[in-house]
Coordinates of C-alpha atoms in Angstrom, one line a residue:
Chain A
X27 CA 0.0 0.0 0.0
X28 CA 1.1 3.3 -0.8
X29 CA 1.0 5.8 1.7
X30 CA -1.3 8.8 1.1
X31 CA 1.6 11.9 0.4
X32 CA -1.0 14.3 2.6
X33 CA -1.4 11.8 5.1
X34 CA 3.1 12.3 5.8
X35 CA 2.8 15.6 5.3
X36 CA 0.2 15.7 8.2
X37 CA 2.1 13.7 10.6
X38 CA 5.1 15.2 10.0
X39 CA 3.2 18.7 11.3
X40 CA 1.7 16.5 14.2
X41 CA 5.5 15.6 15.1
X42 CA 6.6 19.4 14.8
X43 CA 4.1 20.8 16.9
X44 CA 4.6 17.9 19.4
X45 CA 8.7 18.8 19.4
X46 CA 7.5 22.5 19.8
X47 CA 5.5 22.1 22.5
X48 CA 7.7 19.7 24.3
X49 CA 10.3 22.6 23.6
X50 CA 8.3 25.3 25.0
X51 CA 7.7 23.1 28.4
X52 CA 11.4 22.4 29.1
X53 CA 11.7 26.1 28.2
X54 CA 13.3 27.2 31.9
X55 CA 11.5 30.0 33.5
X56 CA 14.8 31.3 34.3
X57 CA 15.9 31.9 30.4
X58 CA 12.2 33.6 29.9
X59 CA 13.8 35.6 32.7
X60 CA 17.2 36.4 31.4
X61 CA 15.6 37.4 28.3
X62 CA 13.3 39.8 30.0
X63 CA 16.0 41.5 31.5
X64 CA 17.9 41.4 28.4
X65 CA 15.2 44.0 27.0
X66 CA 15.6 46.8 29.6
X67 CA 19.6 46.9 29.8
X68 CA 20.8 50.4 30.2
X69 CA 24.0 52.2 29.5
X70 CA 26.2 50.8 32.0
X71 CA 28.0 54.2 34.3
X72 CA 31.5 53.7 35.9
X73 CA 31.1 54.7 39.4
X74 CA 33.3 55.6 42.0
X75 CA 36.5 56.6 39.3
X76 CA 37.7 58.4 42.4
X77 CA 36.8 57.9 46.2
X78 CA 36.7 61.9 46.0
X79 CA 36.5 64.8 44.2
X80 CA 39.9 65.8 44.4
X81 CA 42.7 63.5 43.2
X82 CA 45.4 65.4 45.5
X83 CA 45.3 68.7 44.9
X84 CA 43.8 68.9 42.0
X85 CA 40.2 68.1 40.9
X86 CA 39.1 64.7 40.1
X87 CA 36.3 63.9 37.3
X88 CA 34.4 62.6 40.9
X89 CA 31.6 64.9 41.4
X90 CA 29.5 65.2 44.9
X91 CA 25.8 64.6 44.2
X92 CA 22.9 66.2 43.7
X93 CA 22.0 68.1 47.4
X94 CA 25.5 67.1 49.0
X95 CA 27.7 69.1 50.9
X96 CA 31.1 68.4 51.1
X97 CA 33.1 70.4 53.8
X98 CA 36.8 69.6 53.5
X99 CA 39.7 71.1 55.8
X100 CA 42.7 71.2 54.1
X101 CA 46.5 71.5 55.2
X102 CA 50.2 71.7 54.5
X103 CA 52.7 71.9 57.1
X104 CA 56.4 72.9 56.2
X105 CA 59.1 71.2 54.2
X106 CA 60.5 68.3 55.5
X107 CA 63.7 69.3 55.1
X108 CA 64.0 71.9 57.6
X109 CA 64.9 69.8 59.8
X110 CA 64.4 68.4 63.6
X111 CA 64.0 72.7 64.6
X112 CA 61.0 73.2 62.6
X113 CA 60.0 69.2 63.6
X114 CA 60.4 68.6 60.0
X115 CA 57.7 71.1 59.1
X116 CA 55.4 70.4 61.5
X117 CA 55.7 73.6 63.2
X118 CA 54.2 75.7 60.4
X119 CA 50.9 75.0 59.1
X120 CA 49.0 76.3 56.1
X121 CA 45.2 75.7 55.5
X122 CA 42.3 76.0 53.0
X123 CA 38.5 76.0 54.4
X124 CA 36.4 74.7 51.4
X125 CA 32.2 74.3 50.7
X126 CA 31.7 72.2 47.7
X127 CA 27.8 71.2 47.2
X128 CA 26.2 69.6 44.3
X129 CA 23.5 70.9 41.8
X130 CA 23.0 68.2 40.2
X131 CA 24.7 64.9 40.0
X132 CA 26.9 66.5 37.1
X133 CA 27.5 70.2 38.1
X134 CA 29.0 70.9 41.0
X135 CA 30.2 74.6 42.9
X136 CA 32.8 75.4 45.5
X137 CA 33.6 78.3 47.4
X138 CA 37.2 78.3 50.0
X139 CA 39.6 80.1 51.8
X140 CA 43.4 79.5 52.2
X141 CA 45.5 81.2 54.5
X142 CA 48.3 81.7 52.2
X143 CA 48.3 84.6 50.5
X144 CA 44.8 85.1 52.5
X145 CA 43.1 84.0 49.1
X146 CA 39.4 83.1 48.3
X147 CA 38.4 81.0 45.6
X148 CA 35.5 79.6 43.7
X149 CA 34.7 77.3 41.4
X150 CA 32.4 75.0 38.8
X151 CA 32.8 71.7 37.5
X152 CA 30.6 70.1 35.2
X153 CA 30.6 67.0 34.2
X154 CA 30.6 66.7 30.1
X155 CA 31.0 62.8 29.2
X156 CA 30.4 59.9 31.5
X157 CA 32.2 56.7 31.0
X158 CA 29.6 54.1 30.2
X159 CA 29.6 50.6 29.2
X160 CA 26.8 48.1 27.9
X161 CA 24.6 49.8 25.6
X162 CA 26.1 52.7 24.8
X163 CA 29.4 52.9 25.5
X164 CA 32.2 56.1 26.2
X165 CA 35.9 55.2 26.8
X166 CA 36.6 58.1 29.3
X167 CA 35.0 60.7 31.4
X168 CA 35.2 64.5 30.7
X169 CA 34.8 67.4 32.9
X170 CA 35.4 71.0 32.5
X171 CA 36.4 73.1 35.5
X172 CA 36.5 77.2 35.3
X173 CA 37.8 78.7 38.9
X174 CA 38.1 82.4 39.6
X175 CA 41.0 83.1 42.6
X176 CA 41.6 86.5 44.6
X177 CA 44.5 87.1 46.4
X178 CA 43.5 89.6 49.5
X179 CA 46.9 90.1 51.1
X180 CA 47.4 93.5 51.4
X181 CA 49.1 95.1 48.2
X182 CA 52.7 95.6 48.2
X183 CA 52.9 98.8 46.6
X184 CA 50.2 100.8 48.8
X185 CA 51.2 104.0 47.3
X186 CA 50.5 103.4 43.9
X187 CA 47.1 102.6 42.0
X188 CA 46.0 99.7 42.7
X189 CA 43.3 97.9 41.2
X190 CA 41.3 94.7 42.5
X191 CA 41.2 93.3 39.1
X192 CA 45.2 93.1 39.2
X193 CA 44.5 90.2 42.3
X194 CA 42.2 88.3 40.4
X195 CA 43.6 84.5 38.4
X196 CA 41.7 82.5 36.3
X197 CA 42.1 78.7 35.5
X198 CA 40.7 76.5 33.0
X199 CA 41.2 73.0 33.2
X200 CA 39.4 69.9 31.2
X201 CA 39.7 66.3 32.8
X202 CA 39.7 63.3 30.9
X203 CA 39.4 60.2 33.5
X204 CA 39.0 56.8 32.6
X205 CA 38.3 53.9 35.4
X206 CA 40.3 50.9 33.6
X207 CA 39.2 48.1 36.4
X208 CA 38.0 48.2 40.0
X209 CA 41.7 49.2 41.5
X210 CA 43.1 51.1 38.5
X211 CA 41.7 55.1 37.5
X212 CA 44.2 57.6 35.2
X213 CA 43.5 60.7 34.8
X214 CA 45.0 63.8 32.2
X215 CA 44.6 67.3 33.4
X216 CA 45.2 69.9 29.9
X217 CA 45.2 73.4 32.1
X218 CA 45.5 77.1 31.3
X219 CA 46.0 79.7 34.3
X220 CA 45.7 83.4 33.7
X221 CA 47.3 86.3 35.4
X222 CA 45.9 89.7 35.2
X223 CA 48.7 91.1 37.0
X224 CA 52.9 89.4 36.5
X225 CA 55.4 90.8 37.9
X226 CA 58.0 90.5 35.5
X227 CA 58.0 92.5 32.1
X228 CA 58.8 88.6 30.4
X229 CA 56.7 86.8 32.7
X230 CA 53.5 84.9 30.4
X231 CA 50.6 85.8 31.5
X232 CA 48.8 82.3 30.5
X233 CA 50.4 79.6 32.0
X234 CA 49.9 76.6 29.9
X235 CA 50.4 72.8 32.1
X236 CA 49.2 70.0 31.7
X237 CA 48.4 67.5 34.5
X238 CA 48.7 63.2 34.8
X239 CA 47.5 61.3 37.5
X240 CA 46.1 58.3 38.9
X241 CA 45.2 55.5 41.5
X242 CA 45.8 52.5 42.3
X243 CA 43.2 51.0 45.3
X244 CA 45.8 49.0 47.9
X245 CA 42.3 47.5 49.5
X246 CA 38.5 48.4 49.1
X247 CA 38.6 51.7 51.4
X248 CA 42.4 52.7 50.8
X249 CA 44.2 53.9 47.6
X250 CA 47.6 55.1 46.6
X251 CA 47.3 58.5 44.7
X252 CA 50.1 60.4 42.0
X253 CA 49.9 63.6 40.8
X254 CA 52.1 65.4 38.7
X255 CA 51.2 69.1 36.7
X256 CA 53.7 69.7 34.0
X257 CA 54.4 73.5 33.0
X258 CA 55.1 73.9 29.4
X259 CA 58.8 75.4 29.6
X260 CA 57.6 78.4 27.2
X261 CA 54.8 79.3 29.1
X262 CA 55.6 79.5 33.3
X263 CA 56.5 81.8 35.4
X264 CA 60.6 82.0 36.4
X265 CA 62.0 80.5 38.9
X266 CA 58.8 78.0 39.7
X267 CA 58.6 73.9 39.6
X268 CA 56.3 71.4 38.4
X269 CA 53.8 70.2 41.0
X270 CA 54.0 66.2 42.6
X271 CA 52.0 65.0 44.6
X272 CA 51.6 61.3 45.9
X273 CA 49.4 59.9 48.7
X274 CA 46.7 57.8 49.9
X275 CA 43.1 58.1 50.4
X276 CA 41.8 56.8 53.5
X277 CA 37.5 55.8 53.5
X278 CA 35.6 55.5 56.7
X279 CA 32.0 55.6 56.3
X280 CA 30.9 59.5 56.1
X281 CA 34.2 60.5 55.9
X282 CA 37.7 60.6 53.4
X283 CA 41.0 61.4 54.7
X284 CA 43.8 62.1 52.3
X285 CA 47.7 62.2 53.7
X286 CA 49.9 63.0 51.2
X287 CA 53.6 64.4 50.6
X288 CA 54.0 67.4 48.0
X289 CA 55.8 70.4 47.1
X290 CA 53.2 72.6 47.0
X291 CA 52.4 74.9 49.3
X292 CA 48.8 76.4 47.9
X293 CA 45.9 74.6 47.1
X294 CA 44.3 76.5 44.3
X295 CA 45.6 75.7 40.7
X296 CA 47.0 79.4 40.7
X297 CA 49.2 78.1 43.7
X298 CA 49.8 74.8 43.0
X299 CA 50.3 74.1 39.2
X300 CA 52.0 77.7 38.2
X301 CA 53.3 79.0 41.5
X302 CA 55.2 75.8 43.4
X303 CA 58.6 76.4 43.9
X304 CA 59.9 73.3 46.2
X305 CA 62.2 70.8 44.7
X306 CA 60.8 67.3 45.7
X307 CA 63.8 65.7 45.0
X308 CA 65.9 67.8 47.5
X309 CA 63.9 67.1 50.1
X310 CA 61.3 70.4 49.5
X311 CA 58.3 68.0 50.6
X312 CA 55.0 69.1 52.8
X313 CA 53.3 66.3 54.7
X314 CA 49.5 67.6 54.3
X315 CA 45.9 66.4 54.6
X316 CA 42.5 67.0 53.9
X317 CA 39.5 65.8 55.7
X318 CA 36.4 65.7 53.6
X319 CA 32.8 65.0 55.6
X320 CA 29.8 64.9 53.3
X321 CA 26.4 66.2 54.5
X322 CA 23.3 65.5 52.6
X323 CA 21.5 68.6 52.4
X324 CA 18.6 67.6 49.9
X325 CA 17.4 63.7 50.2
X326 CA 17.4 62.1 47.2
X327 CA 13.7 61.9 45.5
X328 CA 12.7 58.6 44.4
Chain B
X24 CA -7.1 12.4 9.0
X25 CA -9.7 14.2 11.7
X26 CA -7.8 12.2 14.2
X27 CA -4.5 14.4 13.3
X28 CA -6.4 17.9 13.4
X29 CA -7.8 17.1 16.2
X30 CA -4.2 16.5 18.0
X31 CA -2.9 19.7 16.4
X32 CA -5.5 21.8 17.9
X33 CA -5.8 20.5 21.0
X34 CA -1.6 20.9 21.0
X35 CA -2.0 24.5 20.0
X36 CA -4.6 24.9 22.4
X37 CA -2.7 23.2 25.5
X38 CA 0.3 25.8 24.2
X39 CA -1.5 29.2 24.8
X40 CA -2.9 27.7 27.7
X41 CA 0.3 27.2 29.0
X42 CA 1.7 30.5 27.8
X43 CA -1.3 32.3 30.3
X44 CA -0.1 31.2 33.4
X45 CA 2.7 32.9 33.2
X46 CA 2.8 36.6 35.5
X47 CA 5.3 39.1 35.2
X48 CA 6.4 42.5 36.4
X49 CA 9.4 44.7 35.2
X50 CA 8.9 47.3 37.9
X51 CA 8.9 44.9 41.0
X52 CA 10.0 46.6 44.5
X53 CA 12.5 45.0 46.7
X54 CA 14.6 46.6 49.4
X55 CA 16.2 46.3 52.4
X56 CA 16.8 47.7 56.0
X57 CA 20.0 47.2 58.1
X58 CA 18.7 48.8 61.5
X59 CA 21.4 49.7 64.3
X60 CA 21.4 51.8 67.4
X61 CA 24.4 54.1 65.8
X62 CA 22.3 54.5 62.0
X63 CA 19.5 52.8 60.0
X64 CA 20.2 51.9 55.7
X65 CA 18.1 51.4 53.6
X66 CA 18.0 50.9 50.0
X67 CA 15.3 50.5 47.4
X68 CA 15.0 49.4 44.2
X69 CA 12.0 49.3 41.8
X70 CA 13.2 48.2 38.7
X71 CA 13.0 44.5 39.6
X72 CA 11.8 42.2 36.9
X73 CA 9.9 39.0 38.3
X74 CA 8.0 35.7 37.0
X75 CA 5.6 33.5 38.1
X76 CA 4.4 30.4 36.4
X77 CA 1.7 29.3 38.1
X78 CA 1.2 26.0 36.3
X79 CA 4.6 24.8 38.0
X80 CA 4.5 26.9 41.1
X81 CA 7.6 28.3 40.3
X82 CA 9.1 31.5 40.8
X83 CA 12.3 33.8 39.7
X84 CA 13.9 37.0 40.3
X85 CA 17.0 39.2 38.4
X86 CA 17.9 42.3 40.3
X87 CA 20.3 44.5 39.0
X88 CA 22.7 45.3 42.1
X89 CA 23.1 49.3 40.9
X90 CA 19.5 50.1 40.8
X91 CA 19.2 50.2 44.5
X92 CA 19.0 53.8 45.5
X93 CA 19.7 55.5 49.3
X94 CA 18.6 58.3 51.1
X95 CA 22.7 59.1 51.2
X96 CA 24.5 59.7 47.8
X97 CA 27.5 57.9 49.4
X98 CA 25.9 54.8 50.5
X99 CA 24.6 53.7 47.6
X100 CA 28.5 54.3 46.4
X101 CA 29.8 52.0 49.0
X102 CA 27.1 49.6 48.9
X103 CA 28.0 49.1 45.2
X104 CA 31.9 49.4 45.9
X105 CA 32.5 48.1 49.3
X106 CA 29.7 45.4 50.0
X107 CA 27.7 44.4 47.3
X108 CA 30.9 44.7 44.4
X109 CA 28.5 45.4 42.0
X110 CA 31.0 45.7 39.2
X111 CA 31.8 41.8 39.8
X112 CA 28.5 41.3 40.6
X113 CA 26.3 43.1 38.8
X114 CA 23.0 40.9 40.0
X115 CA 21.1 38.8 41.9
X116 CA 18.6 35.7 41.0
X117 CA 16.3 33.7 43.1
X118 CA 14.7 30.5 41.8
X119 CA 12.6 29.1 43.8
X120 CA 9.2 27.5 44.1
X121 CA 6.1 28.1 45.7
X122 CA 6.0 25.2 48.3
X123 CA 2.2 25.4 48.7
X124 CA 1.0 26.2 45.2
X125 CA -1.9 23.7 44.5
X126 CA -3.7 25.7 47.6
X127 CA -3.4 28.5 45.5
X128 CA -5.7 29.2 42.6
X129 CA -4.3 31.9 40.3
X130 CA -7.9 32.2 38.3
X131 CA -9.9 32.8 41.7
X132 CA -9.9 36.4 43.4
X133 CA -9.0 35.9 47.0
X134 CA -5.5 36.2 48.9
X135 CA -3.4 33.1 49.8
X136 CA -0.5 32.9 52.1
X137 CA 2.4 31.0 50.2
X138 CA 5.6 29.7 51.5
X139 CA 8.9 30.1 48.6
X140 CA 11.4 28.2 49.0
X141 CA 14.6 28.3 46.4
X142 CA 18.1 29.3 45.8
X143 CA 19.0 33.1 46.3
X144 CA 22.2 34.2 44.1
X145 CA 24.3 37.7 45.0
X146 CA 27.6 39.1 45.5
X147 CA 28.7 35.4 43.5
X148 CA 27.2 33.3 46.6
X149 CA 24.2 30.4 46.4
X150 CA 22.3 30.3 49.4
X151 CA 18.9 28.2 50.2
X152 CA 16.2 30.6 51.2
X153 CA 12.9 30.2 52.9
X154 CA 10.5 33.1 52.8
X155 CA 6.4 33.6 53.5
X156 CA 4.1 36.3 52.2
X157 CA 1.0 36.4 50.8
X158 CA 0.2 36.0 46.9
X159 CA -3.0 38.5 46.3
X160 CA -5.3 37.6 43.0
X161 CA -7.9 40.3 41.8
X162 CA -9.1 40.5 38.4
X163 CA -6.4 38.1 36.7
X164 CA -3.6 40.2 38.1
X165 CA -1.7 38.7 41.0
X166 CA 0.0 40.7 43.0
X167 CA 3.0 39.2 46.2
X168 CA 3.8 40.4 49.2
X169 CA 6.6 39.0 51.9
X170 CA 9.4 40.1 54.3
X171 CA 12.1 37.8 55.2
X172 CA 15.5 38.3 56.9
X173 CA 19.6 37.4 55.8
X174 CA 22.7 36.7 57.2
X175 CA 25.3 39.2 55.0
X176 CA 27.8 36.5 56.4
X177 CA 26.0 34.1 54.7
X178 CA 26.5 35.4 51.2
X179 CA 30.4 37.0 51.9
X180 CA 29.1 40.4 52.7
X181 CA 32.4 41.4 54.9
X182 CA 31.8 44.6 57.6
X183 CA 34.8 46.8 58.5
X184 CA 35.0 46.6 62.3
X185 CA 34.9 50.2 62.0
X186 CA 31.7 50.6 60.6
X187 CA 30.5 47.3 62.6
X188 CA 28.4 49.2 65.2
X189 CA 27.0 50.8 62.3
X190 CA 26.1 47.8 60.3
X191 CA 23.6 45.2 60.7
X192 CA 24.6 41.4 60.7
X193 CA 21.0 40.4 59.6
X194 CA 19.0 42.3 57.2
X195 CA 15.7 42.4 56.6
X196 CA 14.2 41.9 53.1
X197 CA 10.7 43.4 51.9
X198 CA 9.4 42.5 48.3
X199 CA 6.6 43.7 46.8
X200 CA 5.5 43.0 43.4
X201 CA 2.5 43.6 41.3
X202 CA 2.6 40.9 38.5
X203 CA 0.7 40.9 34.6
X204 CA 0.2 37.6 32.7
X205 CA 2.6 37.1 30.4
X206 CA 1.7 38.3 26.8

């Protein structure tokens, strides 16, 4: 007998939609599951490039966010190498009172006060470019900082004109971070610092540097930190050095403490990246440290 | 040749039956509460996406570690960092199955307690976990409630001895999710 042709094409369906079925019943909830989730994935942000917003003393691209207050003491005690007299430095302190608080998770302000020079400063970062993985991704994060400095020691020359303008710097910087693994963060600094006022007739009155830096986490709450601003020979002021830094940052909970050795003695770029003049080699180091303690001002909506 | 139709259809009709008992939600909420003298955490998140296959009894979980948000900016920054590792671990499953399902009848309005019991993945550790809470059915939409407590030993969650006064060894886990069937 020869089999009816619509007859094997029928049974051959019958078997298909059996093997379907049987497919769809060993088909795991757990895979209808993963592919659920596989709909709503989302541009994937690195966090936490930074444990703070400043690397040492320089900006980080970290940001404080949205309705935080960050209140950070800063200071630098003497060089080193002045000996077992000055308990190597310890007897001469140097601060800077800062307010930082965040607008929103990308733009942040900050007002301070540093005893040297008996300067006030202020600034804004805004973060441009997030590094992002997953669906959309970005290699690196980019922040632009503009910061407006004014020196208010008393002028040297009290008998001729005098304008406040000629006490007034300007700095520019961009950051380009990128977080390359959980213990490993880079950072370069491109930076421009403006005098109204030099003293010199030669002197530039842009300063042109441009910063390198980085960490390197030693556990989950402590990192080693390197900072290094290098002036372009062309464009710094005479007589002044390039800015290193190197440290670690400290977590506990509320709070960040940051030790570090450097031979700076401000902590505003106008002081730090264009106006260092300690050798770090020869011994022209600063033990300093800055306490940060965040307050959140605004909760969070949900 | 009736015979084979007849198979068919009652194969494609056994398949969308099938296919209706499953619920899900995308917008689940689960969070937790770590409660101390010194400080209470808590953390939210309401992105969670959740089944239920109510044929089987069977239920599952994903939740994506860095959707949890905090009253405190920097604690969602160290859960992610410090406790959870969210980078390594970016989420947590539970598969599990509803112990007492045949006394629950998906297609009846009514509310039914209902006891889970399944295997609870995060921060790379399996755990067995036992929880209760009450599985709510109105108008074809089932909704599930329950609280249940963990060990963050139990799953590798390390606490600083500085922060351990400030920290809760057990914490306390509240779900609540609002399920669809399955389209």
């Amino acid at each position: 007998m020869n089999p009816d042709p619509n007859m094997i094409r029928l049974r051959l369906i019958t078997l298909f939609t059996f093997f379907s079925l049987a497919a769809f019943a060993q088909d795991d909830l757990m895979k209808m599951l993963e592919e659920e989730t596989e709909k709503d994935k989302k541009p994937d942000y690195a966090t936490a490039t930074f444990k703070t917003t400043r690397l040492i003393n320089g900006h980080s691209v970290e940001n404080v966010a949205e309705g935080v207050l960050d209140f950070r003491i800063s200071h630098r005690f003497g060089y080193v190498n002045g000996g077992a007299y000055e308990l190597f430095g310890l007897d001469e302190a140097s601060m800077r009172l800062g307010l930082d608080y965040g607008l929103t998770n990308r733009w942040m302000i900050g007002i301070g006060r540093s005893t040297y020079q008996k300067q006030y400063d202020g600034f804004t970062k805004y973060k441009l470019l997030r590094q992002s993985s997953g669906t959309r991704v970005m290699p690196v994060t980019l922040s632009a900082i503009a910061s407006m400095m004014y020196k208010s020691l008393k002028d040297e020359n009290p008998d001729r004109e005098n304008y406040v303008t000629s006490k007034l710097f300007y700095s520019g910087q961009l950051l380009i971070g990128r977080k390359f693994n959980e213990s490993l963060s880079l950072q370069l600094m491109p930076t421009i610092i403006h005098y109204n006022l030099v003293q010199g007739v030669n002197d530039p009155n842009d300063v042109f540097a441009i910063g390198a830096g980085g960490r390197m986490k030693l556990s989950k709450r402590v990192s080693l930190n390197l900072e290094y601003y290098y002036q372009l020979p062309d464009y710094k002021l005479p007589g002044t050095t390039n800015s290193l830094a190197i440290g670690v940052d400290i977590e506990t909970g509320g709070h960040v403490f940051q030790l570090y050795c450097t031979n700076s003695t401000g902590m505003t770029e106008r002081t730090y990246i264009s106006e260092t003049t300690g050798n770090f080699f020869e011994g022209d180091i600063r033990l300093g440290f800055t306490i940060s303690r965040v307050f959140t001002v605004k909760k969070p909506k949900h | 040749m009736k015979q084979v139709i007849l198979i068919i259809l009652l194969c494609v009709s056994t398949l969308t039956a099938n296919s209706q008992t499953v619920y899900m939600t995308r917008s689940g909420q689960v969070s937790f509460f770590s409660k101390t003298p010194m400080e209470n955490i808590d953390g939210t998140n309401n992105e969670v996406t959740s089944l239920i296959d109510a044929s089987k009894g069977e239920i599952v979980f994903a939740i994506l570690v860095k959707s949890f948000r905090f009253e405190k900016a920097l604690m969602e920054e160290h859960f992610n960092e410090n406790y959870l590792e969210s980078t390594k671990f970016p989420k947590a499953t539970f598969q599990g199955k509803i112990t007492n399902s045949s006394s629950i009848n998906f297609t009846k309005d009514g509310s039914y307690p209902a006891t889970v019991e399944g295997d609870l993945t995060m921060h790379g550790v399996k755990q067995k976990q036992t929880a209760t809470g009450t599985i709510t059915v109105t108008n074809g939409k089932v909704s599930a409630v329950s609280t249940f407590t963990i060990k963050l030993a139990d799953y590798k969650i390390e606490i600083p001895s500085l922060v351990a006064d400030k920290i809760s060894e057990t914490i306390e886990i509240r779900v609540n999710c609002k399920y669809e069937p399955r389209s």
